[in-house]
Short mmCIF file of C-alpha atoms and ligand atoms in Angstrom, two decimals:
data_model
loop_
_atom_site.label_atom_id
_atom_site.label_comp_id
_atom_site.label_asym_id
_atom_site.label_seq_id
_atom_site.Cartn_x
_atom_site.Cartn_y
_atom_site.Cartn_z
CA MET D 30 33.05 9.48 7.38
CA SER D 31 30.99 12.38 6.38
CA ILE D 32 28.96 13.22 9.49
CA TYR D 33 30.46 14.79 12.71
CA ARG D 34 28.75 15.80 16.06
CA ARG D 35 30.24 18.48 18.23
CA LEU D 36 28.25 18.82 21.34
CA ASN D 37 24.62 19.14 19.83
CA THR D 38 25.93 20.43 16.41
CA ILE D 39 25.96 17.67 13.63
CA GLU D 40 27.73 18.75 10.38
CA ILE D 41 26.92 16.64 7.32
CA THR D 42 29.40 17.11 4.68
CA ASP D 43 28.04 14.43 2.26
CA LEU D 44 25.32 11.83 1.93
CA LYS D 45 26.69 9.14 -0.17
CA HIS D 46 27.37 6.00 1.86
CA PRO D 47 25.23 3.80 3.87
CA LYS D 48 27.85 4.35 6.69
CA ASP D 49 26.55 7.87 6.77
CA THR D 50 23.12 6.60 7.93
CA SER D 51 24.79 4.89 10.71
CA ALA D 52 26.81 7.68 11.83
CA PHE D 53 23.86 9.85 11.93
CA ILE D 54 21.90 7.37 14.10
CA LYS D 55 25.16 7.12 16.63
CA ALA D 56 25.48 10.96 16.54
CA ILE D 57 21.94 11.28 17.71
CA TYR D 58 22.22 8.07 20.20
CA PHE D 59 25.28 9.48 21.84
CA GLY D 60 24.06 12.96 21.77
CA GLY D 61 21.07 11.76 23.90
CA ARG D 62 23.25 9.82 26.30
CA ALA D 63 25.20 13.21 26.81
CA GLY D 64 21.71 14.70 27.52
CA PHE D 65 20.92 16.72 24.46
CA VAL D 66 17.57 16.70 23.02
CA ASP D 67 17.75 19.35 20.45
CA TYR D 68 20.04 19.45 17.57
CA LYS D 69 21.77 21.96 15.20
CA LEU D 70 22.23 20.41 11.82
CA ASP D 71 24.66 21.75 9.36
CA PHE D 72 24.42 20.84 5.74
CA SER D 73 26.32 23.93 4.49
CA SER D 74 28.85 21.97 2.55
CA THR D 75 26.86 18.83 1.67
CA ASN D 76 27.75 18.60 -2.01
CA VAL D 77 26.71 14.91 -2.89
CA ALA D 78 23.15 13.32 -2.01
CA PHE D 79 22.73 9.74 -3.25
CA PRO D 80 19.53 7.93 -2.15
CA ASN D 81 21.42 5.38 -0.13
CA ALA D 82 22.05 7.97 2.46
CA SER D 83 19.88 10.76 1.89
CA VAL D 84 16.45 8.85 2.09
CA PRO D 85 17.26 7.04 5.53
CA ILE D 86 18.61 10.18 7.09
CA ALA D 87 15.46 12.21 5.71
CA GLY D 88 13.17 9.40 7.25
CA LEU D 89 15.09 9.36 10.59
CA ILE D 90 14.80 13.28 11.04
CA ASP D 91 11.10 12.78 10.32
CA TYR D 92 11.00 10.10 13.05
CA TYR D 93 13.10 11.64 15.75
CA LYS D 94 10.89 14.99 15.33
CA LYS D 95 7.96 13.07 15.94
CA GLU D 96 9.61 11.55 19.03
CA GLY D 97 10.12 15.14 20.25
CA ILE D 98 13.65 15.79 19.26
CA GLN D 99 14.19 19.04 17.90
CA PHE D 100 16.28 20.10 14.88
CA GLU D 101 17.55 23.60 13.91
CA VAL D 102 19.04 23.78 10.41
CA ILE D 103 21.89 26.26 10.60
CA GLU D 104 22.31 26.28 6.73
CA GLN D 105 21.52 23.87 3.91
CA SER D 106 23.39 23.66 0.53
CA ASP D 107 21.43 23.82 -2.81
CA ILE D 108 21.51 20.17 -3.19
CA VAL D 109 19.93 19.42 0.34
CA THR D 110 17.21 21.91 -0.56
CA ALA D 111 16.61 20.54 -3.94
CA ILE D 112 16.01 16.95 -2.75
CA SER D 113 13.69 18.10 0.04
CA LEU D 114 15.55 16.25 2.57
CA LEU D 115 14.23 18.27 5.40
CA ASN D 116 10.60 18.13 4.40
CA PRO D 117 9.94 14.92 2.28
CA ILE D 118 7.20 15.68 -0.29
CA ASN D 119 3.90 14.49 0.51
CA ILE D 120 1.34 13.68 -2.31
CA SER D 121 -2.55 13.79 -2.46
CA SER D 122 -3.15 13.31 -6.19
CA GLN D 123 -1.60 12.08 -9.27
CA ASP D 124 -1.57 15.80 -10.53
CA ASP D 125 0.75 16.64 -7.89
CA LEU D 126 3.31 14.84 -9.94
CA LYS D 127 2.42 16.32 -13.18
CA ASN D 128 4.66 19.08 -13.54
CA ILE D 129 7.71 18.06 -11.43
CA ASN D 130 10.56 16.00 -12.22
CA PRO D 131 10.08 12.98 -9.43
CA LEU D 132 13.91 12.13 -9.72
CA ASN D 133 16.21 13.52 -7.15
CA LYS D 134 13.36 14.24 -4.53
CA ILE D 135 12.49 12.46 -1.36
CA PHE D 136 8.83 11.56 -1.26
CA ARG D 137 6.80 10.08 1.69
CA PHE D 138 4.27 7.39 0.66
CA SER D 139 1.67 5.72 2.96
CA ASP D 140 -0.82 3.67 0.69
CA SER D 141 -0.90 1.94 -2.58
CA ASP D 142 -2.39 5.08 -4.35
CA HIS D 143 0.86 6.76 -3.67
CA VAL D 144 2.95 3.90 -4.52
CA PHE D 145 0.94 3.65 -8.03
CA TRP D 146 1.25 7.33 -8.79
CA LEU D 147 4.98 7.46 -7.73
CA VAL D 148 5.93 4.52 -9.73
CA ASN D 149 4.07 5.74 -12.76
CA ALA D 150 5.93 9.13 -12.46
CA PHE D 151 9.42 7.78 -11.97
CA LEU D 152 9.08 5.28 -15.16
CA GLU D 153 7.56 8.26 -17.30
CA GLU D 154 10.43 10.57 -16.22
CA LEU D 155 13.06 7.73 -16.85
CA GLU D 156 11.75 6.80 -20.16
CA ARG D 157 12.23 10.30 -21.57
CA SER D 158 15.57 10.70 -19.81
CA ASP D 159 17.69 7.96 -22.00
CA LYS D 160 17.45 4.76 -23.86
CA PHE D 161 17.23 1.50 -21.55
CA SER D 162 17.87 -1.85 -22.63
CA LYS D 163 15.26 -4.60 -23.10
CA GLY D 164 13.46 -5.52 -19.95
CA VAL D 165 15.08 -2.76 -17.80
CA PHE D 166 11.75 -0.96 -17.36
CA GLU D 167 9.54 -4.00 -16.61
CA GLY D 168 12.26 -5.31 -13.99
CA LEU D 169 12.44 -1.65 -12.45
CA GLU D 170 8.58 -1.51 -12.18
CA TRP D 171 8.78 -4.77 -10.30
CA CYS D 172 11.12 -3.82 -8.02
CA LEU D 173 9.77 -0.46 -6.95
CA ASN D 174 5.99 -1.94 -6.62
CA GLU D 175 7.36 -4.81 -4.48
CA VAL D 176 9.49 -2.91 -2.03
CA MET D 177 7.10 -0.06 -1.61
CA ASP D 178 4.23 -2.48 -1.21
CA ASN D 179 6.26 -4.15 1.49
CA VAL D 180 6.47 -1.17 3.66
CA ILE D 181 2.64 -0.91 3.26
CA GLN D 182 2.19 -4.63 4.09
CA HIS D 183 4.68 -5.43 6.88
CA SER D 184 6.68 -2.36 8.31
CA LYS D 185 3.85 -1.32 10.84
CA SER D 186 5.02 2.25 10.11
CA GLU D 187 2.76 4.94 8.88
CA SER D 188 4.75 5.62 5.76
CA GLY D 189 7.94 5.22 3.80
CA PHE D 190 10.32 7.24 2.23
CA VAL D 191 11.58 6.98 -1.64
CA MET D 192 13.94 8.57 -3.97
CA GLY D 193 15.47 7.75 -7.27
CA GLN D 194 18.19 8.89 -9.37
CA ILE D 195 19.57 8.22 -12.83
CA HIS D 196 23.31 8.42 -13.41
CA LYS D 197 23.78 8.85 -17.16
CA SER D 198 27.62 8.83 -17.11
CA ASN D 199 27.64 5.17 -15.79
CA GLN D 200 24.11 4.22 -16.95
CA HIS D 201 22.71 3.22 -13.66
CA ILE D 202 19.55 3.93 -12.00
CA ALA D 203 19.52 4.04 -8.26
CA PHE D 204 16.74 3.89 -5.74
CA THR D 205 16.32 3.69 -2.00
CA ILE D 206 13.29 2.92 0.08
CA PHE D 207 13.29 3.29 3.73
CA ASP D 208 10.84 2.80 6.69
CA THR D 209 11.20 3.44 10.35
CA GLY D 210 9.13 0.17 11.09
CA ILE D 211 9.61 -3.29 12.85
CA GLY D 212 12.23 -4.36 10.32
CA VAL D 213 12.47 -7.99 8.60
CA PHE D 214 13.77 -9.90 11.55
CA ASN D 215 11.00 -8.82 13.66
CA SER D 216 8.68 -9.42 11.05
CA LEU D 217 9.77 -13.01 10.29
CA LYS D 218 10.99 -14.05 14.02
CA ASP D 219 7.78 -15.57 15.07
CA THR D 220 6.80 -17.44 11.96
CA GLU D 221 7.76 -20.98 10.94
CA HIS D 222 10.78 -19.60 9.19
CA LYS D 223 12.29 -18.77 12.65
CA PRO D 224 15.12 -16.71 11.78
CA ARG D 225 17.76 -16.63 14.76
CA TYR D 226 19.51 -13.63 13.94
CA PRO D 227 18.71 -10.55 11.91
CA VAL D 228 21.16 -11.58 9.26
CA ASP D 229 19.32 -14.79 8.85
CA ALA D 230 15.92 -12.99 8.22
CA LEU D 231 17.59 -10.95 5.27
CA THR D 232 18.83 -14.13 3.53
CA LEU D 233 15.40 -15.78 4.08
CA ALA D 234 13.38 -12.88 2.87
CA LEU D 235 15.28 -12.92 -0.32
CA GLN D 236 14.49 -16.69 -0.95
CA GLU D 237 11.44 -17.97 -3.11
CA GLY D 238 8.27 -18.28 -0.92
CA VAL D 239 9.45 -16.78 2.32
CA THR D 240 6.56 -14.71 3.56
CA ARG D 241 5.45 -13.84 7.29
CA ASP D 242 1.81 -14.72 6.37
CA PRO D 243 0.91 -17.10 3.42
CA ASN D 244 -2.72 -15.86 3.55
CA ILE D 245 -1.24 -12.18 2.59
CA GLY D 246 1.42 -12.57 0.53
CA GLN D 247 3.31 -15.40 -1.34
CA GLY D 248 6.76 -14.56 -0.77
CA ASN D 249 7.78 -13.69 -4.22
CA GLY D 250 8.44 -9.79 -3.82
CA MET D 251 11.93 -9.78 -2.21
CA TYR D 252 12.86 -12.98 -4.28
CA GLY D 253 11.91 -11.49 -7.51
CA LEU D 254 13.80 -8.14 -6.61
CA ARG D 255 17.03 -10.38 -6.00
CA ARG D 256 16.72 -12.36 -9.18
CA ILE D 257 16.22 -9.17 -11.31
CA ILE D 258 19.26 -7.43 -9.65
CA GLU D 259 21.40 -10.80 -10.17
CA ASN D 260 20.14 -10.96 -13.93
CA ASN D 261 21.26 -7.56 -14.64
CA GLN D 262 24.54 -7.73 -12.60
CA GLY D 263 23.27 -4.79 -10.61
CA GLN D 264 23.53 -4.26 -6.97
CA LEU D 265 21.17 -4.42 -3.78
CA THR D 266 21.98 -3.55 -0.25
CA LEU D 267 19.15 -4.56 2.34
CA THR D 268 19.48 -3.17 5.91
CA SER D 269 17.28 -4.02 8.64
CA ASN D 270 17.29 -4.86 12.35
CA SER D 271 21.15 -4.31 12.88
CA ALA D 272 22.16 -6.51 9.94
CA SER D 273 23.01 -5.60 6.41
CA LEU D 274 23.31 -7.91 3.18
CA PHE D 275 25.00 -6.51 0.17
CA LEU D 276 24.47 -8.42 -3.29
CA LYS D 277 26.71 -7.55 -6.13
CA GLY D 278 26.46 -9.94 -9.42
CA ASN D 279 25.78 -13.33 -7.78
CA LYS D 280 28.11 -12.62 -4.65
CA ALA D 281 26.50 -11.78 -1.31
CA ARG D 282 28.23 -10.29 1.64
CA THR D 283 26.52 -9.77 5.28
CA PHE D 284 27.40 -7.43 8.09
CA ASN D 285 26.33 -7.21 11.52
CA LYS D 286 26.10 -4.78 14.33
CA ILE D 287 24.59 -2.02 12.27
CA PRO D 288 23.30 0.81 14.48
CA THR D 289 19.50 1.13 14.13
CA ILE D 290 16.85 2.90 16.26
CA SER D 291 15.95 0.22 18.57
CA ARG D 292 15.42 -3.50 18.76
CA GLU D 293 11.70 -3.21 18.21
CA ARG D 294 12.04 -0.45 15.57
CA GLY D 295 14.48 -2.21 13.32
CA CYS D 296 14.00 0.17 10.17
CA THR D 297 14.43 -1.27 6.70
CA ILE D 298 16.48 0.18 3.90
CA VAL D 299 16.30 -1.31 0.56
CA ASP D 300 18.85 0.34 -1.93
CA PHE D 301 19.08 -1.08 -5.56
CA GLN D 302 20.88 -0.14 -8.73
CA ILE D 303 20.13 -1.28 -12.02
CA ASP D 304 22.75 -1.03 -14.98
CA TYR D 305 20.48 0.12 -17.74
CA ALA D 306 22.86 -0.39 -20.61
CA LYS D 307 22.32 -4.25 -19.81
CA GLU D 308 19.28 -6.33 -20.51
CA VAL D 309 17.17 -7.72 -17.80
CA SER D 310 15.49 -11.10 -18.84
CA LEU D 311 12.16 -11.13 -16.93
CA ALA D 312 11.63 -14.70 -18.17
CA GLU D 313 14.69 -16.04 -16.60
CA ALA D 314 14.40 -13.48 -13.40
CA LEU D 315 10.62 -14.15 -12.58
CA ASN D 316 10.65 -17.90 -12.49
CA PHE D 317 8.60 -19.00 -9.60
CA ASN D 318 8.26 -22.75 -8.54
CA GLY D 319 9.54 -23.45 -12.03
CA ILE D 320 6.99 -21.51 -14.03
CA SER D 321 8.13 -18.25 -15.54
CA TYR D 322 6.38 -15.22 -15.18
CA GLU D 323 6.43 -12.38 -17.86
CA PRO D 324 4.62 -9.30 -16.69
CA ILE D 325 2.10 -8.29 -19.62
CA ASN D 326 2.74 -4.51 -20.56
CA LEU D 327 -0.41 -2.82 -20.32
CA LYS D 328 1.01 0.47 -21.01
CA ILE D 329 2.21 -0.66 -24.57
CA GLU D 330 -0.86 -2.60 -25.12
CA LYS D 331 -2.94 0.43 -24.44
CA LEU D 332 -1.12 2.29 -27.26
CA GLU D 333 -2.01 -0.31 -29.89
CA ASN D 334 -4.59 0.26 -32.47
CA GLU D 335 -6.84 -1.94 -34.35
CA TYR D 336 -4.26 -3.06 -36.70
CA GLY D 337 -1.75 -3.84 -33.98
CA GLU D 338 0.39 -0.87 -34.72
CA ILE D 339 1.48 1.66 -31.90
CA LEU D 340 -0.11 4.98 -32.16
CA PHE D 341 2.36 7.57 -30.66
CA LYS D 342 0.35 10.92 -30.51
CA LEU D 343 2.98 13.63 -30.56
CA ASN D 344 0.34 16.42 -29.26
CA GLU D 345 -0.22 14.28 -26.20
CA GLN D 346 3.41 14.92 -25.12
CA THR D 347 4.03 17.71 -22.53
CA SER D 348 7.29 18.74 -23.45
CA GLY D 349 6.53 20.87 -26.42
CA PHE D 350 8.00 20.79 -29.84
CA GLY D 351 10.19 23.71 -29.92
CA THR D 352 13.52 22.54 -28.23
CA ARG D 353 16.30 19.98 -28.88
CA GLN D 354 15.61 18.94 -25.23
CA ALA D 355 11.95 18.17 -25.96
CA GLY D 356 13.11 16.28 -29.06
CA GLU D 357 15.48 14.17 -27.17
CA ARG D 358 12.95 13.42 -24.45
CA ILE D 359 10.41 12.35 -27.18
CA ARG D 360 13.02 10.38 -28.97
CA ASN D 361 14.14 8.57 -25.78
CA LYS D 362 10.41 7.53 -25.21
CA ILE D 363 9.85 5.99 -28.68
CA LEU D 364 13.18 4.29 -28.43
CA ASN D 365 12.16 2.72 -25.11
CA ILE D 366 8.79 1.89 -26.66
CA HIS D 367 10.45 0.13 -29.57
CA GLN D 368 12.60 -1.92 -26.69
CA GLN D 369 9.36 -3.16 -25.29
CA SER D 370 7.49 -4.03 -28.46
CA ASP D 371 8.31 -5.07 -32.17
CA ARG D 372 5.11 -3.33 -33.55
CA ILE D 373 5.43 -0.63 -36.37
CA ILE D 374 5.25 2.72 -34.56
CA ILE D 375 2.98 5.39 -35.94
CA ILE D 376 4.25 8.90 -35.03
CA ASP D 377 1.04 11.16 -35.28
CA PHE D 378 1.46 14.97 -35.98
CA SER D 379 -2.27 15.59 -35.81
CA GLY D 380 -2.98 18.82 -33.96
CA ILE D 381 0.62 20.52 -34.23
CA GLU D 382 0.78 23.29 -36.35
CA ILE D 383 4.61 23.91 -36.29
CA ILE D 384 7.80 22.39 -34.85
CA SER D 385 11.14 23.72 -34.63
CA SER D 386 13.96 22.42 -36.95
CA SER D 387 16.21 21.37 -33.87
CA PHE D 388 13.29 19.54 -32.64
CA ALA D 389 12.68 17.64 -35.88
CA ASP D 390 16.42 16.83 -36.00
CA GLU D 391 16.63 15.51 -32.49
CA LEU D 392 13.51 13.55 -32.84
CA LEU D 393 13.47 12.33 -36.31
CA GLY D 394 17.15 12.94 -37.84
CA LYS D 395 18.77 11.14 -35.07
CA LEU D 396 16.17 8.26 -35.36
CA VAL D 397 16.91 7.93 -38.81
CA ILE D 398 20.59 7.59 -38.04
CA GLU D 399 19.94 5.35 -35.23
CA TYR D 400 18.13 2.74 -37.27
CA GLY D 401 19.49 3.63 -40.74
CA PHE D 402 17.00 4.79 -43.67
CA TYR D 403 15.94 1.11 -44.37
CA GLY D 404 15.24 0.21 -40.69
CA PHE D 405 13.55 3.65 -39.99
CA ASN D 406 11.30 3.10 -42.76
CA ASN D 407 10.34 -0.42 -41.80
CA LEU D 408 9.80 0.56 -38.16
CA PHE D 409 8.03 4.15 -38.46
CA LYS D 410 5.09 5.67 -40.21
CA LEU D 411 4.78 9.46 -39.97
CA LYS D 412 1.12 10.76 -40.13
CA ASN D 413 -0.87 13.89 -40.36
CA MET D 414 1.98 16.21 -40.95
CA ASN D 415 0.92 19.62 -42.61
CA GLY D 416 3.03 21.01 -45.50
CA LEU D 417 5.14 23.22 -43.36
CA ILE D 418 6.16 20.49 -40.94
CA GLN D 419 6.83 18.20 -44.09
CA ASN D 420 9.27 20.68 -45.16
CA ILE D 421 11.11 21.17 -41.93
CA VAL D 422 11.42 17.46 -41.45
CA GLN D 423 12.54 16.74 -44.81
CA ARG D 424 15.24 19.45 -44.65
CA SER D 425 16.40 18.16 -41.23
CA ILE D 426 16.56 14.53 -41.95
CA SER D 427 18.33 15.23 -45.42
CA GLN D 428 20.92 17.38 -43.59
CA ARG D 429 21.51 14.54 -41.02
CA MET D 430 21.87 11.78 -43.52
CA ALA D 431 24.47 13.97 -45.67
CA GLU D 432 26.37 14.79 -42.52
CA SER D 433 26.54 10.94 -41.57
CA ILE D 434 27.51 10.19 -45.06
CA ASP D 435 30.26 12.68 -44.88
CA SER D 436 31.43 11.34 -41.51
CA SER D 437 31.55 7.87 -42.75
CA ARG D 438 33.61 9.02 -45.98
CA SER D 439 36.08 10.82 -43.53
CA ASN D 440 36.34 7.98 -41.39
CA ASN D 441 37.12 5.65 -44.51
CA THR D 442 39.85 8.02 -45.91
N1 ATP O 10 9.66 -3.14 5.03
C1 ATP O 10 9.63 -4.21 5.69
N2 ATP O 10 9.51 -4.32 7.03
C2 ATP O 10 9.33 -5.24 7.72
N3 ATP O 10 9.14 -6.62 7.04
C3 ATP O 10 9.39 -6.86 5.88
C4 ATP O 10 9.56 -5.59 5.03
N4 ATP O 10 9.85 -5.97 3.80
C5 ATP O 10 9.84 -7.45 3.61
N5 ATP O 10 9.31 -7.76 5.07
C6 ATP O 10 9.48 -9.10 5.36
O1 ATP O 10 10.11 -9.89 4.47
C7 ATP O 10 9.08 -10.70 3.94
C8 ATP O 10 9.39 -11.19 2.57
O2 ATP O 10 9.02 -10.35 1.72
P1 ATP O 10 8.35 -10.65 0.15
O3 ATP O 10 8.05 -9.26 -0.46
O4 ATP O 10 9.47 -11.56 -0.41
O5 ATP O 10 6.90 -11.39 0.50
P2 ATP O 10 5.56 -10.94 1.02
O6 ATP O 10 5.52 -9.39 0.77
O7 ATP O 10 5.46 -11.73 2.24
O8 ATP O 10 4.89 -11.68 -0.24
P3 ATP O 10 4.60 -10.93 -1.69
O9 ATP O 10 5.55 -10.00 -1.93
O10 ATP O 10 4.63 -12.10 -2.56
O11 ATP O 10 3.18 -10.39 -1.73
C9 ATP O 10 7.59 -10.47 4.43
O12 ATP O 10 6.79 -11.31 4.49
C10 ATP O 10 8.12 -9.67 5.61
O13 ATP O 10 7.88 -10.49 6.46
MG1 MG O 11 6.19 -8.31 -0.72
#
């Protein structure tokens, strides 16, 4: 356990397990029974902040504050400041997300514009961060849209909270979405589905066609989420109204007696992890009523020119053309476009005067090694390079290829 209460001081040493959320709710509950209405929060030694505990605790603090409980922060570690735990970020336009990395930060969202802006910003940041297997992006987009939309459609709370992370070391993406609304059981209890206990409501919500109101929803959202996670062998934890359901691979486990704010305010936590080294087959995962559904990739379609090639304009990229990191982020983006489409990709240098040689190496040198010279030539066309850029690229690619030949020689000896 990483949360301790001494009188009205709550010390939080780590934010990494769903149990931390339960411990926080208990601390406030028992503190309240002991007569406390204000608390001191000590985050001085919080070293780890995963979404599964950080997002619910941020949302709970926000809720308790509105209920008149006062929190004084004694100290907070850098990570707690960085994720905005005590002040979840509000957004009022897409531009608010333009110059920040939206990962590792807690956001508040209250309407479908917020959902749209946030999901786009998450996906854009991720596609520059690493190479993802086929279907992962579309799968993730589905999960985020559906879960965040559910907060708006069903929770009866003003807003929800979200944070995402990428863990490159084990190639996982983790997202948690939280609201302090009525909870899944309360939402479904008076419908034809009639769950008897909170845990039944969770099992029901993940089934095909279960919705509180067929006039509004189809009951596909959570079912699709579950199928995507199963298809990817990822993991999903759904916690609401004192019950929790944990799904890993195809195995589900359920838990009862999870602390929550109150019977009426059952809260909902959706936490999921996707293994991005593994593919997601959307045709298999999103099969409704026997009909398979493949989302159309509008973003990729927009990039296509009249010949069906993908036009990738370098000068529209925001990272610049001078550093290795910029080259790597653009390379990841191109690799991810290729995962989603088998079209030829034109890398257009128009409007660019100069690039650094380390940028050229990171972007093009490494693409040539990734696909081989022949594969590269079949997949990519380089257009509108000035003479200087041509020289820089020429040199960096030949150096890379020479190195790769050298290393394959030494591997063979
Ligand atoms: N955050 C939430 N708070 C309260 N109830 C929820 C929440 N998320 C889901 N539910 C309940 O679970 C049900 C199933 O959710 P699901 O997303 O599968 O279907 P839907 O939202 O009703 O329809 P669709 O997603 O097809 O538009 C919802 O109808 C609602 O009763
Ligand atoms: Mg839904």
